[in-house]
Short mmCIF file of N, CA and C and ligand atoms in Angstrom, two decimals:
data_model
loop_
_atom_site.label_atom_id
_atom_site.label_comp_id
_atom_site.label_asym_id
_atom_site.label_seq_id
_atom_site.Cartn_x
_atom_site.Cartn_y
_atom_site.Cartn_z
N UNK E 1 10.03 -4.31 -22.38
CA UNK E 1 8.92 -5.25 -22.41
C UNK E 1 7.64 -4.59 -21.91
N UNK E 2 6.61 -5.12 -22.69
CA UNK E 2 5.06 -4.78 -21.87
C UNK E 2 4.45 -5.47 -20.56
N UNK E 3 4.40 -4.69 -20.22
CA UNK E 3 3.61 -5.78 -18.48
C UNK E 3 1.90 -5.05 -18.71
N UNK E 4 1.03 -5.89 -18.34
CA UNK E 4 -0.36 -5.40 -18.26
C UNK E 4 -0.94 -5.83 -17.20
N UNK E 5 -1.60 -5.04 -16.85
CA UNK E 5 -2.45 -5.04 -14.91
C UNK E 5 -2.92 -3.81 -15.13
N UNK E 6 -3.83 -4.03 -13.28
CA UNK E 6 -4.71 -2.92 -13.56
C UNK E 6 -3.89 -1.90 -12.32
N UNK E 7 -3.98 -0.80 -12.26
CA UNK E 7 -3.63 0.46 -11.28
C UNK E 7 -4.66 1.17 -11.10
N UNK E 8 -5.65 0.85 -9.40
CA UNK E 8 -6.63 2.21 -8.74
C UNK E 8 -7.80 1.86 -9.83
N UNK E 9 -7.70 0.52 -9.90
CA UNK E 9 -9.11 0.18 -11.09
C UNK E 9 -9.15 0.46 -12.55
N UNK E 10 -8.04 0.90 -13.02
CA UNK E 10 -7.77 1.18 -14.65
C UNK E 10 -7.33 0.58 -15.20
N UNK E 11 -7.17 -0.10 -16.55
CA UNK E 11 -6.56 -0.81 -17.48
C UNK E 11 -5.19 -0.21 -17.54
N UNK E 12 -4.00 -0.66 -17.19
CA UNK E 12 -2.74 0.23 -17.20
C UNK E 12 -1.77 -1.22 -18.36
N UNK E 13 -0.92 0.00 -18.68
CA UNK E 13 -0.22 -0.90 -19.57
C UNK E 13 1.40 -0.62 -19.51
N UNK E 14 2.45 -0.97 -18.79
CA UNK E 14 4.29 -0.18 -18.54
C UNK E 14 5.12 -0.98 -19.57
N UNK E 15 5.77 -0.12 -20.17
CA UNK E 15 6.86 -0.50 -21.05
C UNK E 15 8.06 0.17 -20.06
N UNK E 16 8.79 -1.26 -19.87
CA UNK E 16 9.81 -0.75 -19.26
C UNK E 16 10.85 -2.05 -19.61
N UNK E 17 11.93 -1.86 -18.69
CA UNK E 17 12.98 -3.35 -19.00
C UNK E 17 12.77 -3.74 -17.49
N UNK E 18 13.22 -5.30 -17.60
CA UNK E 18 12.35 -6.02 -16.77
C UNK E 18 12.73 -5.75 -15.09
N UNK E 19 13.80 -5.14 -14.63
CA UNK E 19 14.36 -4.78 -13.65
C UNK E 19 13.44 -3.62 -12.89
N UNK E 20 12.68 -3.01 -13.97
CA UNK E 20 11.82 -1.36 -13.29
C UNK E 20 11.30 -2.00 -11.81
N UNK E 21 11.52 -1.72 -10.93
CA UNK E 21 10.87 -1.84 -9.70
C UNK E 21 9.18 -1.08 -9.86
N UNK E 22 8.30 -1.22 -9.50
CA UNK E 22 6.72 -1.11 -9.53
C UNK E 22 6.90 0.32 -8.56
N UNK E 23 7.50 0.34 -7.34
CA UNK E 23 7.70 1.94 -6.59
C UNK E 23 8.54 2.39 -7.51
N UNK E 24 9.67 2.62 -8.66
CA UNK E 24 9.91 3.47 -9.58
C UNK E 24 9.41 4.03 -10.64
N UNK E 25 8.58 2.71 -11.02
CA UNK E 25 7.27 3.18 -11.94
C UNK E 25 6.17 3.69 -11.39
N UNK E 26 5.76 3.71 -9.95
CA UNK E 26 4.85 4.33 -9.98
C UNK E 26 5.33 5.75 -9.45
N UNK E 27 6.27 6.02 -8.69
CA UNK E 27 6.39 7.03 -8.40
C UNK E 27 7.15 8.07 -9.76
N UNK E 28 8.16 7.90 -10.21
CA UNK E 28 8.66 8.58 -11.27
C UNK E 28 7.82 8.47 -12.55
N UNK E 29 7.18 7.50 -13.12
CA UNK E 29 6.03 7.61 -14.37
C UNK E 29 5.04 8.31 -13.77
N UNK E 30 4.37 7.17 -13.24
CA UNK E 30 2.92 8.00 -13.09
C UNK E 30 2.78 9.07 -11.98
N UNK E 31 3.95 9.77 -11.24
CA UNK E 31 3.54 10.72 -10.40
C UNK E 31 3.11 10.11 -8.91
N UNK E 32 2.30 8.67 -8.96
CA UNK E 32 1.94 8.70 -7.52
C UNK E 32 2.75 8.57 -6.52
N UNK E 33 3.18 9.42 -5.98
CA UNK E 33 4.12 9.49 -5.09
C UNK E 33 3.73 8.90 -3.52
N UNK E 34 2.43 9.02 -3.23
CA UNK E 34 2.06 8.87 -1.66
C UNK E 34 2.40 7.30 -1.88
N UNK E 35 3.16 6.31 -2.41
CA UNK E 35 4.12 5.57 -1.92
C UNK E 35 5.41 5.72 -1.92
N UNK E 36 5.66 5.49 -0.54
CA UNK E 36 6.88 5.86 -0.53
C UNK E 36 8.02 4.99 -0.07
N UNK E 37 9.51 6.15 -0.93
CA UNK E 37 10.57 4.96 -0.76
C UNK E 37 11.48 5.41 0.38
N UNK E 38 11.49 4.02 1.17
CA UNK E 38 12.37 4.08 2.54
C UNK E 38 13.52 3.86 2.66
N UNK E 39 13.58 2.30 2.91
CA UNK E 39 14.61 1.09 2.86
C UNK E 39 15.07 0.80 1.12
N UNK E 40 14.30 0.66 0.05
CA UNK E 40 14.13 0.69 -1.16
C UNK E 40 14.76 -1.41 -1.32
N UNK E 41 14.93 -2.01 0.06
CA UNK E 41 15.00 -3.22 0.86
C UNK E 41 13.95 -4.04 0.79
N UNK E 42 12.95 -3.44 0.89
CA UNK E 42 12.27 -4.52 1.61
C UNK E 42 11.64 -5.09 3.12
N UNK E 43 12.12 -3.61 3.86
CA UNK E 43 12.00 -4.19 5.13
C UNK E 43 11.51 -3.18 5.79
N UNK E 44 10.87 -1.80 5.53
CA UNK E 44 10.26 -1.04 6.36
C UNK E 44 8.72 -0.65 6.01
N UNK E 45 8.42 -0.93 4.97
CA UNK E 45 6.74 -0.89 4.53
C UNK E 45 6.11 0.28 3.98
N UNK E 46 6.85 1.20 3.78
CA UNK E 46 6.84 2.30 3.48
C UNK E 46 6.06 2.60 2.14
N UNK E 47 6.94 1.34 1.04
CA UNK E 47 6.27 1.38 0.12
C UNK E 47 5.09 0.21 -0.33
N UNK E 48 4.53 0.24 0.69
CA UNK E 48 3.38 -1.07 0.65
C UNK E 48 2.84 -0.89 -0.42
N UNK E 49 2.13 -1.86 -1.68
CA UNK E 49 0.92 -1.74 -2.14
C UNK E 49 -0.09 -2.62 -1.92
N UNK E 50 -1.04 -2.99 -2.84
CA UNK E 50 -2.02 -4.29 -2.34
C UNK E 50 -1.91 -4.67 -3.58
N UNK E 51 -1.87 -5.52 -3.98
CA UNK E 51 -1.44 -6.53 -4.98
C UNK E 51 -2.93 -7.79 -4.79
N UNK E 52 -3.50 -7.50 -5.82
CA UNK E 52 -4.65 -8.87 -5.85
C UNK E 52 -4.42 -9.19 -7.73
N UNK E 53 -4.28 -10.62 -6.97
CA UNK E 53 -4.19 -12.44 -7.90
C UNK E 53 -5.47 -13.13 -7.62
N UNK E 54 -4.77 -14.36 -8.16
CA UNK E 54 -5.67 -15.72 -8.05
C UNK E 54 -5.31 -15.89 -6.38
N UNK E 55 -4.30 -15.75 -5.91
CA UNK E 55 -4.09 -15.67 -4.73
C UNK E 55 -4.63 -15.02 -3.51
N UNK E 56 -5.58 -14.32 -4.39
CA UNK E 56 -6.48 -13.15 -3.30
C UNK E 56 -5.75 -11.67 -2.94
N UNK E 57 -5.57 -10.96 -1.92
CA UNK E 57 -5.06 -9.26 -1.71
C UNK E 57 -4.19 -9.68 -0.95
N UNK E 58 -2.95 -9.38 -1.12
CA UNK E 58 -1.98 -9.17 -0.77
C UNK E 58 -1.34 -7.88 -0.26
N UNK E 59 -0.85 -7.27 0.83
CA UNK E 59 -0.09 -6.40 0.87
C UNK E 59 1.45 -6.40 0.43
N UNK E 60 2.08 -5.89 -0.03
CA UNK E 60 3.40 -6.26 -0.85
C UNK E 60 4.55 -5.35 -0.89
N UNK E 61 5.70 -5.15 -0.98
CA UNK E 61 6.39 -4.14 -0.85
C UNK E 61 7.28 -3.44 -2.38
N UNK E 62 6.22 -2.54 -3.13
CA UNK E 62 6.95 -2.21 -4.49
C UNK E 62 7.99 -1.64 -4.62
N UNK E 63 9.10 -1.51 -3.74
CA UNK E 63 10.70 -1.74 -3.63
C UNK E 63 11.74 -2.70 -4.22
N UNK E 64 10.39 -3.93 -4.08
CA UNK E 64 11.43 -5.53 -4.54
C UNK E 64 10.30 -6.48 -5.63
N UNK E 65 9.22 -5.13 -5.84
CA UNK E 65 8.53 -6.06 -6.70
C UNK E 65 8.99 -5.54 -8.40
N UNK E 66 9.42 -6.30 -9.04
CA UNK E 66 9.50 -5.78 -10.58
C UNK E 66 8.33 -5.72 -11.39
N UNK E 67 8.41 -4.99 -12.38
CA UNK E 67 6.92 -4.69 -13.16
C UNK E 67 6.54 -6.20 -13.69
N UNK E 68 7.56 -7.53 -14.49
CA UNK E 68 7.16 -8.61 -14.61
C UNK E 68 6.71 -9.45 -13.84
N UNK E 69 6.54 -9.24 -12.48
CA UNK E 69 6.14 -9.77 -11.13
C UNK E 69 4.45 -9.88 -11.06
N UNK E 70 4.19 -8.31 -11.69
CA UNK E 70 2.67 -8.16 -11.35
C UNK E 70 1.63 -8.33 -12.56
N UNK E 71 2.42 -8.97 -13.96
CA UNK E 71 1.14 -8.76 -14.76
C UNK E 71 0.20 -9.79 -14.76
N UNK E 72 -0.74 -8.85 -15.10
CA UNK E 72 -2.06 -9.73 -15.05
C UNK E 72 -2.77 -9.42 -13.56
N UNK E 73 -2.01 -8.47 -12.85
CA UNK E 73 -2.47 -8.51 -11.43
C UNK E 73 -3.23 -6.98 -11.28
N UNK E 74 -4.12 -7.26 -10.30
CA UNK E 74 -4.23 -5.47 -9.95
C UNK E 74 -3.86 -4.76 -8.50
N UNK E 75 -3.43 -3.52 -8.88
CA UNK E 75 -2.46 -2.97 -7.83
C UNK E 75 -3.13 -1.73 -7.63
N UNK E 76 -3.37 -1.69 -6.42
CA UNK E 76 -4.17 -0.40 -5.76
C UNK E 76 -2.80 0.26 -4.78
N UNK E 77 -2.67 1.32 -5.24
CA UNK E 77 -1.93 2.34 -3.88
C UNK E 77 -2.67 3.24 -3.27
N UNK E 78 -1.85 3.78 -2.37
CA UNK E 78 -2.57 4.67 -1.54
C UNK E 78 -3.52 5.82 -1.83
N UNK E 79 -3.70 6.11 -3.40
CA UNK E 79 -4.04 7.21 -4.02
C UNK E 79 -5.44 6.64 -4.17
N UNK E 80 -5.25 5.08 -4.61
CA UNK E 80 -6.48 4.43 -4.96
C UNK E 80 -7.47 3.46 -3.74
N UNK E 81 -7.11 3.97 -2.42
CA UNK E 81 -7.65 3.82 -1.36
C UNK E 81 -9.31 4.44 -0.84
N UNK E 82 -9.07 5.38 -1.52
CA UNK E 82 -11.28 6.23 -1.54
C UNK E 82 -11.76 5.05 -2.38
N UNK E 83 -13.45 5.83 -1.69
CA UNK E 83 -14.42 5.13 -2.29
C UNK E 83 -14.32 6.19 -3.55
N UNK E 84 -15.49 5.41 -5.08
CA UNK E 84 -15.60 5.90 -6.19
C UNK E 84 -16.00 7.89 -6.04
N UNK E 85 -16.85 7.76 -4.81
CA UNK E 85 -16.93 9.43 -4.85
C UNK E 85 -16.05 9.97 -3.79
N UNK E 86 -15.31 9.48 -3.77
CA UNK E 86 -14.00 9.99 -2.84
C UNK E 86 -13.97 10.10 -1.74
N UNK E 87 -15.06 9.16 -1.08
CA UNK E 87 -15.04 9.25 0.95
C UNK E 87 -13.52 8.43 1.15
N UNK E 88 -12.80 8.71 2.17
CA UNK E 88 -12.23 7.81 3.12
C UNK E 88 -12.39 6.51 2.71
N UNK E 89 -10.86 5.53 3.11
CA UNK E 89 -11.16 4.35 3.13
C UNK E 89 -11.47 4.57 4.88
N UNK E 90 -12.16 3.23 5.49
CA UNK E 90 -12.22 3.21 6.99
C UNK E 90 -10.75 3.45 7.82
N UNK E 91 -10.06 2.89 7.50
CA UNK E 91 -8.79 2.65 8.35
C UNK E 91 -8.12 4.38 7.95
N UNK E 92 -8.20 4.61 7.00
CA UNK E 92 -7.96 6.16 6.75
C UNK E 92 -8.67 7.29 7.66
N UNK E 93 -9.73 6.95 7.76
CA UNK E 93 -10.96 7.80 8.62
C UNK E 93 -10.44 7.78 9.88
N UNK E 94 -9.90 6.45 10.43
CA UNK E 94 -10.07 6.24 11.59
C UNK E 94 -8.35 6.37 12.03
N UNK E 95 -7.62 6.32 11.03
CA UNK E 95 -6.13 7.04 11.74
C UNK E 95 -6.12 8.14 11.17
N UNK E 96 -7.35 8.84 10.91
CA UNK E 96 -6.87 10.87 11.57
C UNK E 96 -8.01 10.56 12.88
N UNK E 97 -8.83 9.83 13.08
CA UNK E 97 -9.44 9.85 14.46
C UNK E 97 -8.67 9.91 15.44
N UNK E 98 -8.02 8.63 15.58
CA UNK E 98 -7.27 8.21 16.66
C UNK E 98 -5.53 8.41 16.54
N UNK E 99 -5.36 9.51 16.21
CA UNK E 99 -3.34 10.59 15.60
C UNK E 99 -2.90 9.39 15.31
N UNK E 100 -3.61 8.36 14.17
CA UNK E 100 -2.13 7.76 13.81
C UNK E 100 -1.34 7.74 13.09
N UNK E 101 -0.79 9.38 12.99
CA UNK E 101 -0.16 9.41 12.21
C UNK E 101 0.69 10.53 12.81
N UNK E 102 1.93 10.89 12.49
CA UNK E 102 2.88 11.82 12.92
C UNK E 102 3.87 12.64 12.24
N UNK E 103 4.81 11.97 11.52
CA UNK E 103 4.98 12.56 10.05
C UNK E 103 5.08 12.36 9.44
N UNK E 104 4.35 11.32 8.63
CA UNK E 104 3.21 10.88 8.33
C UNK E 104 4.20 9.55 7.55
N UNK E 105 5.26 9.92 6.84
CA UNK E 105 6.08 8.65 6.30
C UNK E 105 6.08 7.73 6.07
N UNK E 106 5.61 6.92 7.24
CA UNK E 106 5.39 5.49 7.11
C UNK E 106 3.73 5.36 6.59
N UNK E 107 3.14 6.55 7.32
CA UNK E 107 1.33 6.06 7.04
C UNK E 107 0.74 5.64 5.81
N UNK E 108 1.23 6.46 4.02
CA UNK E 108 0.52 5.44 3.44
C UNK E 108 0.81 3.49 3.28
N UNK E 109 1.77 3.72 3.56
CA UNK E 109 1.90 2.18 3.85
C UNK E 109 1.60 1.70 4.80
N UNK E 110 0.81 2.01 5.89
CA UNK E 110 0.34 1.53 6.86
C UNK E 110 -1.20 1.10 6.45
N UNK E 111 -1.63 2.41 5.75
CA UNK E 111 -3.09 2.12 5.68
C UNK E 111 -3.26 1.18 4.72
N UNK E 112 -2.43 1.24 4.10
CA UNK E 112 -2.55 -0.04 2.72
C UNK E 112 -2.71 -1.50 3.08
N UNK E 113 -1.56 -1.47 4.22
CA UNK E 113 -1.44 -2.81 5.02
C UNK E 113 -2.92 -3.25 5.86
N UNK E 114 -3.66 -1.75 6.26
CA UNK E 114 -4.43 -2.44 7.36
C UNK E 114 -5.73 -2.29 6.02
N UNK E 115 -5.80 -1.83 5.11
CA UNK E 115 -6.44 -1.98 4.16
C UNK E 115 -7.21 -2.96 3.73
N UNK E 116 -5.96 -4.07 3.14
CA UNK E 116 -5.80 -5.31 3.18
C UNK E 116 -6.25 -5.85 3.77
N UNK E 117 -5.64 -5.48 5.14
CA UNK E 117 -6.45 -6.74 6.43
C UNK E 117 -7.35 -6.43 6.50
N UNK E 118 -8.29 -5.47 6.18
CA UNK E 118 -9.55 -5.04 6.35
C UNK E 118 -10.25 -6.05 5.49
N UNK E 119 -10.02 -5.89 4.13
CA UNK E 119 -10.68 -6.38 3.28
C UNK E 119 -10.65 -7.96 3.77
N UNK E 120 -9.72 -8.28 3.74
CA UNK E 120 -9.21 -10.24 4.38
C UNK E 120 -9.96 -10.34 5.30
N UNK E 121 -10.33 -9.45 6.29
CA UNK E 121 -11.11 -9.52 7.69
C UNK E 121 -9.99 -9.90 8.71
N UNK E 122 -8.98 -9.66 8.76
CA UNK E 122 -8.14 -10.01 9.85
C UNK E 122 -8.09 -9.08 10.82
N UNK E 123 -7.56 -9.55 11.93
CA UNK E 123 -7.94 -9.00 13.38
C UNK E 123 -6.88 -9.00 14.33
N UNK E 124 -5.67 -9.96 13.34
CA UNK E 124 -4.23 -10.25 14.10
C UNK E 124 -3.38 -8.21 14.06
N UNK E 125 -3.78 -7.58 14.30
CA UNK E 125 -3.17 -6.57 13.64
C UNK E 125 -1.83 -6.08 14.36
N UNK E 126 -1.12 -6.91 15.43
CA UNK E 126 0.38 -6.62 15.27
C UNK E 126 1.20 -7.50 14.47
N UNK E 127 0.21 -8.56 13.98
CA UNK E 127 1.30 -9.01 13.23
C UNK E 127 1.07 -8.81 11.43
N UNK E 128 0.02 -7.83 10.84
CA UNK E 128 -0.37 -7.42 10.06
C UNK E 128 0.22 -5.96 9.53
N UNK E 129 0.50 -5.49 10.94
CA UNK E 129 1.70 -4.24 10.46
C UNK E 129 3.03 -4.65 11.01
N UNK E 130 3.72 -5.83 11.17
CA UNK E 130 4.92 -5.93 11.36
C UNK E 130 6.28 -6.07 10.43
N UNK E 131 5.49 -5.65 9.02
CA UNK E 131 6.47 -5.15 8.23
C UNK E 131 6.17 -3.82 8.03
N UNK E 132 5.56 -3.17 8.31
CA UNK E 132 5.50 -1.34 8.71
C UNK E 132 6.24 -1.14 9.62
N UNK E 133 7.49 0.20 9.61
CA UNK E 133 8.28 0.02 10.53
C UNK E 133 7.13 1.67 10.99
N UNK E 134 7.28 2.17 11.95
CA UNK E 134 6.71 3.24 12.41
C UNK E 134 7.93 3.74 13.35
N UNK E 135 8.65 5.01 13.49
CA UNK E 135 9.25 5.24 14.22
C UNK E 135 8.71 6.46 14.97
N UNK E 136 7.48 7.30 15.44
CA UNK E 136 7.12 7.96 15.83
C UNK E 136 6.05 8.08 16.64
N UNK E 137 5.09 6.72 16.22
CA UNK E 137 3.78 6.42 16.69
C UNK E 137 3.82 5.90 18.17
N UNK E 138 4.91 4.98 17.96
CA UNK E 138 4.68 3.82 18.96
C UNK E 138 3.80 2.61 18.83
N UNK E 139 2.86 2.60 17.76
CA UNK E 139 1.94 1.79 17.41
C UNK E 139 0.09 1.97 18.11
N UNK E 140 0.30 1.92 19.10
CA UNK E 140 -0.72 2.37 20.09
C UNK E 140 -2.04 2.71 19.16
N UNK E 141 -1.54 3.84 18.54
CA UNK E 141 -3.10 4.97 18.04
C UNK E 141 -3.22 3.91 16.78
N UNK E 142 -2.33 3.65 15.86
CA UNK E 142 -2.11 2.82 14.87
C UNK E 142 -3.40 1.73 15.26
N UNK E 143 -2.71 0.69 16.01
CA UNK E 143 -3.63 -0.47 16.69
C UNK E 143 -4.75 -0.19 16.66
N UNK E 144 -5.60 1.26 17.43
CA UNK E 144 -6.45 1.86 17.73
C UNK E 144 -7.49 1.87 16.56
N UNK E 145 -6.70 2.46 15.65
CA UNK E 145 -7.66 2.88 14.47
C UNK E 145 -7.71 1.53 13.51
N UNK E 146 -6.64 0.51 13.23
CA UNK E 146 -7.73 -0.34 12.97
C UNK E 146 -8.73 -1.58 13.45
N UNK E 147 -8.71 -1.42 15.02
CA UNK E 147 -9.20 -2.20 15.94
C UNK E 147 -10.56 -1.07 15.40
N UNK E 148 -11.16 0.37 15.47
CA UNK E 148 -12.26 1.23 15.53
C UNK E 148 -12.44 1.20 13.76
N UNK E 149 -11.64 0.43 12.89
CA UNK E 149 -12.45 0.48 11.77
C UNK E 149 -12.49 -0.98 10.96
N UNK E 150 -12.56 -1.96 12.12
CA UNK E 150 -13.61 -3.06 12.02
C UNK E 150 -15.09 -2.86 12.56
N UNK E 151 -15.66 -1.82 13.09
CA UNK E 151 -16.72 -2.10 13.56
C UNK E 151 -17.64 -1.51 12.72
FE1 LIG R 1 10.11 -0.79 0.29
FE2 LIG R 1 11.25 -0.02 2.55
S1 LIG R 1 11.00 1.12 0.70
S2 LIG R 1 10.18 -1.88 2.17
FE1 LIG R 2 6.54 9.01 11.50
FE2 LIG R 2 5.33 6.68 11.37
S1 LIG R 2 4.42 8.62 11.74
S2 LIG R 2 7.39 7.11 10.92
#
């Protein structure tokens, strides 16, 4: 079947059968790999994307999302996180400021998540990465950098 949405701002179009998980298509089709697969569950965040609807931006986990899940939607990953001339997103800038990152695994799905909340304007941010599992950080520098890239 055809699914249509957009990917990192492009008109994208997947022929697949309806089971393709969105982290298999994006990582094995199109190459983007800086999401990544953890749990392949559902439950460690690893493979976050941002998913925007009528519903507004969503952070989402493309492990358990199928390609018929998202059409009509647009889906930004971590690749599609820069600005158009390729600066930093903020929360990117600001976790290599403040080490939040270690090896590195969980981080594009972190920044995706605080991405999101960026864009939403939220400010709750332990409970905004509490489907990011982090096993190295501690959270601390994490917190840090996107508490220093609201301002
Ligand atoms: Fe998707 Fe863990 S790989 S939540
Ligand atoms: Fe290693 Fe988060 S930096 S799991």
């Amino acid at each position: 079947m055809k699914v249509r949405f957009s990917l990192n701002g492009e008109p994208c179009e997947a022929e697949a059968p309806p089971t393709r998980t969105l982290l298999d298509w994006l990582r094995e089709t199109r190459g983007l790999t800086g999401t990544k697969e953890g749990c392949n569950e559902g439950d460690c965040g690893a493979c976050t994307v941002m998913v925007t609807d009528e519903s507004g931006a969503r952070a989402l986990n493309a492990c358990i999302l199928f390609l018929p899940q998202i059409e009509g939607a647009a889906i930004r990953t971590v690749e599609g996180l820069s600005g158009p001339d390729g600066q930093m997103h903020p929360v990117q800038r600001e976790m290599i400021t403040h080490h939040g990152s270690q090896c590195g695994f969980c981080t594009p799905g972190i920044a995706v998540s605080l991405a999101v909340a960026h864009l939403n304007g939220r400010r709750d941010h332990d409970a905004v990465l509490s489907g990011n599992l982090c096993r190295c950080t501690g959270y601390a520098p994490i917190v840090r950098a996107a508490e220093a890239a609201e301002e």
